[in-house]
């Protein structure tokens, strides 16, 4: 990791949290999990992940929370999340994931911002507080995912180069991001590596950590539908 750029280090203070999410619409949400859960079950899981993430960001209380919506920001589930507390609802712009994260960073109301998704049930308010604190003496912070991506990226002075030419959705994302951080001359830290829920193989781990997921309404999320086998 490279030397910090002290001239542009962020000032201590509030750190915004920008959450990127899709609406829990059957057939459009958590599509990789539809074979295991069905369209309704996958949408119900997305609803649980969305609500959990927004509530967790508010509990962390590191700064203003915004919810960047893919699709119609007026969707009832996004409106429901606003009832949890002070949450600004924004529409995600066009472009790949990098362009959408860059927009969230650039349009933040604070000098430093954390960007997260909703796919990581292992992410906690304590992780957000730790990441926010890291930006007081680092240019960036990231929480890698076990699958090679990341579940959080934070920066105080966002640059397009951080998100350019990244193979989004692959196991090369974090490695490529490290290359770009180094090329920018930034000092960064990676306080923790977490797991997320993207594929049917992740579901057994989810139920072990959050058994309440089995009580989702609609198409039930049942462990026997995705329990590991010897096959």
Short mmCIF file of C-alpha atoms in Angstrom, two decimals, residues 23-224:
data_model
loop_
_atom_site.label_atom_id
_atom_site.label_comp_id
_atom_site.label_asym_id
_atom_site.label_seq_id
_atom_site.Cartn_x
_atom_site.Cartn_y
_atom_site.Cartn_z
CA UNK A 23 -36.05 -2.95 -5.60
CA UNK A 24 -37.24 -6.39 -4.42
CA UNK A 25 -39.27 -7.13 -7.56
CA UNK A 26 -39.86 -10.83 -8.30
CA UNK A 27 -37.89 -11.88 -11.35
CA UNK A 28 -35.59 -8.84 -11.16
CA UNK A 29 -34.01 -9.17 -7.71
CA UNK A 30 -31.31 -11.68 -6.71
CA UNK A 31 -31.72 -13.44 -10.03
CA UNK A 32 -28.84 -15.85 -9.39
CA UNK A 33 -30.79 -17.20 -6.42
CA UNK A 34 -34.07 -17.76 -8.26
CA UNK A 35 -33.23 -21.42 -9.06
CA UNK A 36 -32.92 -22.10 -5.32
CA UNK A 37 -35.60 -19.78 -3.94
CA UNK A 38 -38.00 -19.04 -6.75
CA UNK A 39 -38.69 -15.50 -7.94
CA UNK A 40 -40.83 -14.60 -4.92
CA UNK A 41 -38.38 -16.06 -2.44
CA UNK A 42 -35.45 -14.23 -4.04
CA UNK A 43 -37.40 -10.95 -3.92
CA UNK A 44 -38.27 -11.57 -0.27
CA UNK A 45 -34.61 -12.11 0.51
CA UNK A 46 -33.70 -8.89 -1.29
CA UNK A 47 -36.33 -7.06 0.79
CA UNK A 48 -34.83 -8.42 4.01
CA UNK A 49 -31.29 -7.50 2.92
CA UNK A 50 -32.40 -3.99 1.89
CA UNK A 51 -34.19 -3.25 5.14
CA UNK A 52 -31.39 -4.72 7.24
CA UNK A 53 -28.74 -2.65 5.45
CA UNK A 54 -30.61 0.65 5.78
CA UNK A 55 -31.34 0.05 9.46
CA UNK A 56 -27.70 -0.91 10.10
CA UNK A 57 -26.40 2.24 8.38
CA UNK A 58 -28.66 4.39 10.51
CA UNK A 59 -27.57 2.64 13.70
CA UNK A 60 -23.90 3.21 12.78
CA UNK A 61 -24.59 6.96 12.86
CA UNK A 62 -21.38 7.95 11.08
CA UNK A 63 -23.09 10.46 8.80
CA UNK A 64 -26.03 11.02 6.45
CA UNK A 65 -27.50 7.93 4.77
CA UNK A 66 -28.64 7.86 1.16
CA UNK A 67 -30.34 5.03 -0.72
CA UNK A 68 -29.47 4.92 -4.41
CA UNK A 69 -32.21 3.02 -6.20
CA UNK A 70 -32.00 1.00 -9.39
CA UNK A 71 -35.41 1.45 -10.95
CA UNK A 72 -38.21 3.65 -9.65
CA UNK A 73 -37.21 5.44 -6.41
CA UNK A 74 -40.94 5.63 -5.60
CA UNK A 75 -41.13 1.85 -5.18
CA UNK A 76 -42.98 1.07 -1.90
CA UNK A 77 -40.03 -0.80 -0.41
CA UNK A 78 -37.77 2.21 -0.85
CA UNK A 79 -40.46 4.43 0.68
CA UNK A 80 -40.74 2.00 3.58
CA UNK A 81 -37.02 2.36 4.31
CA UNK A 82 -37.45 6.11 4.69
CA UNK A 83 -39.63 5.41 7.71
CA UNK A 84 -36.59 3.95 9.51
CA UNK A 85 -35.01 7.39 9.90
CA UNK A 86 -33.40 10.15 7.88
CA UNK A 87 -32.72 8.49 4.52
CA UNK A 88 -32.35 10.40 1.26
CA UNK A 89 -33.65 8.38 -1.70
CA UNK A 90 -31.82 8.91 -4.98
CA UNK A 91 -32.04 7.39 -8.45
CA UNK A 92 -29.00 5.48 -9.69
CA UNK A 93 -27.65 6.97 -12.93
CA UNK A 94 -27.04 5.00 -16.10
CA UNK A 95 -23.74 3.20 -16.51
CA UNK A 96 -21.86 0.26 -15.07
CA UNK A 97 -21.41 -0.35 -11.36
CA UNK A 98 -18.28 1.79 -11.27
CA UNK A 99 -20.04 4.77 -12.80
CA UNK A 100 -22.89 4.46 -10.31
CA UNK A 101 -20.56 4.25 -7.32
CA UNK A 102 -18.57 7.22 -8.58
CA UNK A 103 -21.78 9.26 -8.86
CA UNK A 104 -22.70 8.41 -5.26
CA UNK A 105 -19.27 9.53 -4.07
CA UNK A 106 -19.26 12.73 -6.11
CA UNK A 107 -22.74 13.81 -5.05
CA UNK A 108 -22.18 13.19 -1.36
CA UNK A 109 -22.89 15.96 1.12
CA UNK A 110 -19.77 15.15 3.15
CA UNK A 111 -16.05 15.23 2.40
CA UNK A 112 -15.71 11.47 2.82
CA UNK A 113 -18.20 8.77 1.84
CA UNK A 114 -18.67 5.02 2.20
CA UNK A 115 -20.45 3.14 -0.59
CA UNK A 116 -22.05 -0.24 0.12
CA UNK A 117 -24.55 -2.60 -1.44
CA UNK A 118 -27.14 -4.77 0.27
CA UNK A 119 -25.67 -8.23 -0.41
CA UNK A 120 -23.51 -8.53 2.72
CA UNK A 121 -25.36 -9.73 5.84
CA UNK A 122 -21.98 -9.93 7.62
CA UNK A 123 -21.55 -6.15 7.42
CA UNK A 124 -22.31 -4.46 10.74
CA UNK A 125 -22.56 -0.97 12.18
CA UNK A 126 -19.19 -1.57 13.82
CA UNK A 127 -17.62 -2.19 10.40
CA UNK A 128 -19.05 1.10 9.14
CA UNK A 129 -17.70 2.98 12.13
CA UNK A 130 -14.28 1.40 11.65
CA UNK A 131 -14.25 2.28 7.95
CA UNK A 132 -15.35 5.84 8.65
CA UNK A 133 -12.60 6.24 11.22
CA UNK A 134 -10.05 4.89 8.74
CA UNK A 135 -10.77 7.79 6.39
CA UNK A 136 -9.43 10.26 8.93
CA UNK A 137 -5.89 9.16 8.06
CA UNK A 138 -6.24 7.21 4.80
CA UNK A 139 -7.26 8.23 1.30
CA UNK A 140 -9.49 5.18 0.90
CA UNK A 141 -10.84 2.17 2.72
CA UNK A 142 -12.18 -1.13 1.38
CA UNK A 143 -13.74 -4.26 2.82
CA UNK A 144 -12.90 -7.11 0.45
CA UNK A 145 -15.35 -9.95 -0.12
CA UNK A 146 -14.24 -13.55 0.10
CA UNK A 147 -15.25 -14.07 -3.54
CA UNK A 148 -12.72 -11.50 -4.82
CA UNK A 149 -14.95 -8.44 -4.95
CA UNK A 150 -15.60 -5.96 -2.18
CA UNK A 151 -18.58 -5.10 0.01
CA UNK A 152 -17.52 -1.54 0.87
CA UNK A 153 -15.42 1.17 -0.73
CA UNK A 154 -14.81 4.55 0.84
CA UNK A 155 -12.90 7.63 -0.28
CA UNK A 156 -12.43 11.25 0.59
CA UNK A 157 -11.59 12.53 -2.89
CA UNK A 158 -13.14 10.20 -5.49
CA UNK A 159 -11.36 9.76 -8.80
CA UNK A 160 -12.79 8.10 -11.95
CA UNK A 161 -9.59 6.06 -12.29
CA UNK A 162 -10.58 4.06 -9.22
CA UNK A 163 -13.53 2.55 -11.10
CA UNK A 164 -12.30 2.52 -14.69
CA UNK A 165 -11.63 -0.76 -16.50
CA UNK A 166 -12.69 -2.98 -13.59
CA UNK A 167 -14.20 -6.37 -14.46
CA UNK A 168 -17.31 -5.96 -12.33
CA UNK A 169 -18.96 -9.14 -11.13
CA UNK A 170 -15.77 -11.21 -11.29
CA UNK A 171 -13.23 -12.45 -8.75
CA UNK A 172 -10.72 -9.87 -10.07
CA UNK A 173 -12.50 -6.77 -8.74
CA UNK A 174 -10.56 -6.29 -5.49
CA UNK A 175 -7.20 -7.09 -7.04
CA UNK A 176 -7.83 -4.61 -9.86
CA UNK A 177 -9.00 -2.00 -7.34
CA UNK A 178 -5.76 -2.40 -5.39
CA UNK A 179 -3.83 -1.76 -8.60
CA UNK A 180 -5.78 1.44 -9.19
CA UNK A 181 -5.35 2.63 -5.61
CA UNK A 182 -1.61 2.11 -5.92
CA UNK A 183 -1.50 3.91 -9.27
CA UNK A 184 -3.28 6.90 -7.71
CA UNK A 185 -0.65 7.04 -5.00
CA UNK A 186 -3.27 6.63 -2.30
CA UNK A 187 -2.85 5.17 1.15
CA UNK A 188 -5.67 2.77 1.98
CA UNK A 189 -6.60 0.08 4.48
CA UNK A 190 -8.67 -3.11 4.45
CA UNK A 191 -9.93 -3.61 8.03
CA UNK A 192 -11.85 -6.84 7.38
CA UNK A 193 -12.75 -9.40 4.74
CA UNK A 194 -16.43 -10.40 4.69
CA UNK A 195 -18.76 -12.72 2.81
CA UNK A 196 -21.81 -11.85 0.76
CA UNK A 197 -24.84 -13.60 -0.69
CA UNK A 198 -24.70 -13.88 -4.47
CA UNK A 199 -25.11 -17.57 -5.30
CA UNK A 200 -27.10 -20.57 -4.04
CA UNK A 201 -23.98 -21.90 -2.31
CA UNK A 202 -24.05 -18.84 -0.02
CA UNK A 203 -27.54 -19.53 1.32
CA UNK A 204 -26.69 -22.22 3.87
CA UNK A 205 -24.19 -19.83 5.45
CA UNK A 206 -26.83 -17.11 5.51
CA UNK A 207 -29.29 -19.31 7.38
CA UNK A 208 -26.64 -20.35 9.89
CA UNK A 209 -25.90 -16.70 10.66
CA UNK A 210 -29.49 -15.40 10.36
CA UNK A 211 -32.03 -18.18 11.00
CA UNK A 212 -34.80 -15.57 10.99
CA UNK A 213 -34.57 -15.56 7.20
CA UNK A 214 -36.55 -18.83 7.19
CA UNK A 215 -39.60 -16.87 8.34
CA UNK A 216 -39.81 -14.72 5.21
CA UNK A 217 -43.32 -14.51 3.82
CA UNK A 218 -44.31 -15.69 0.38
CA UNK A 219 -42.08 -18.42 -1.02
CA UNK A 220 -40.28 -19.67 2.07
CA UNK A 221 -36.50 -19.76 2.19
CA UNK A 222 -36.03 -23.36 3.22
CA UNK A 223 -32.62 -24.74 4.13
CA UNK A 224 -33.25 -28.14 2.50
#
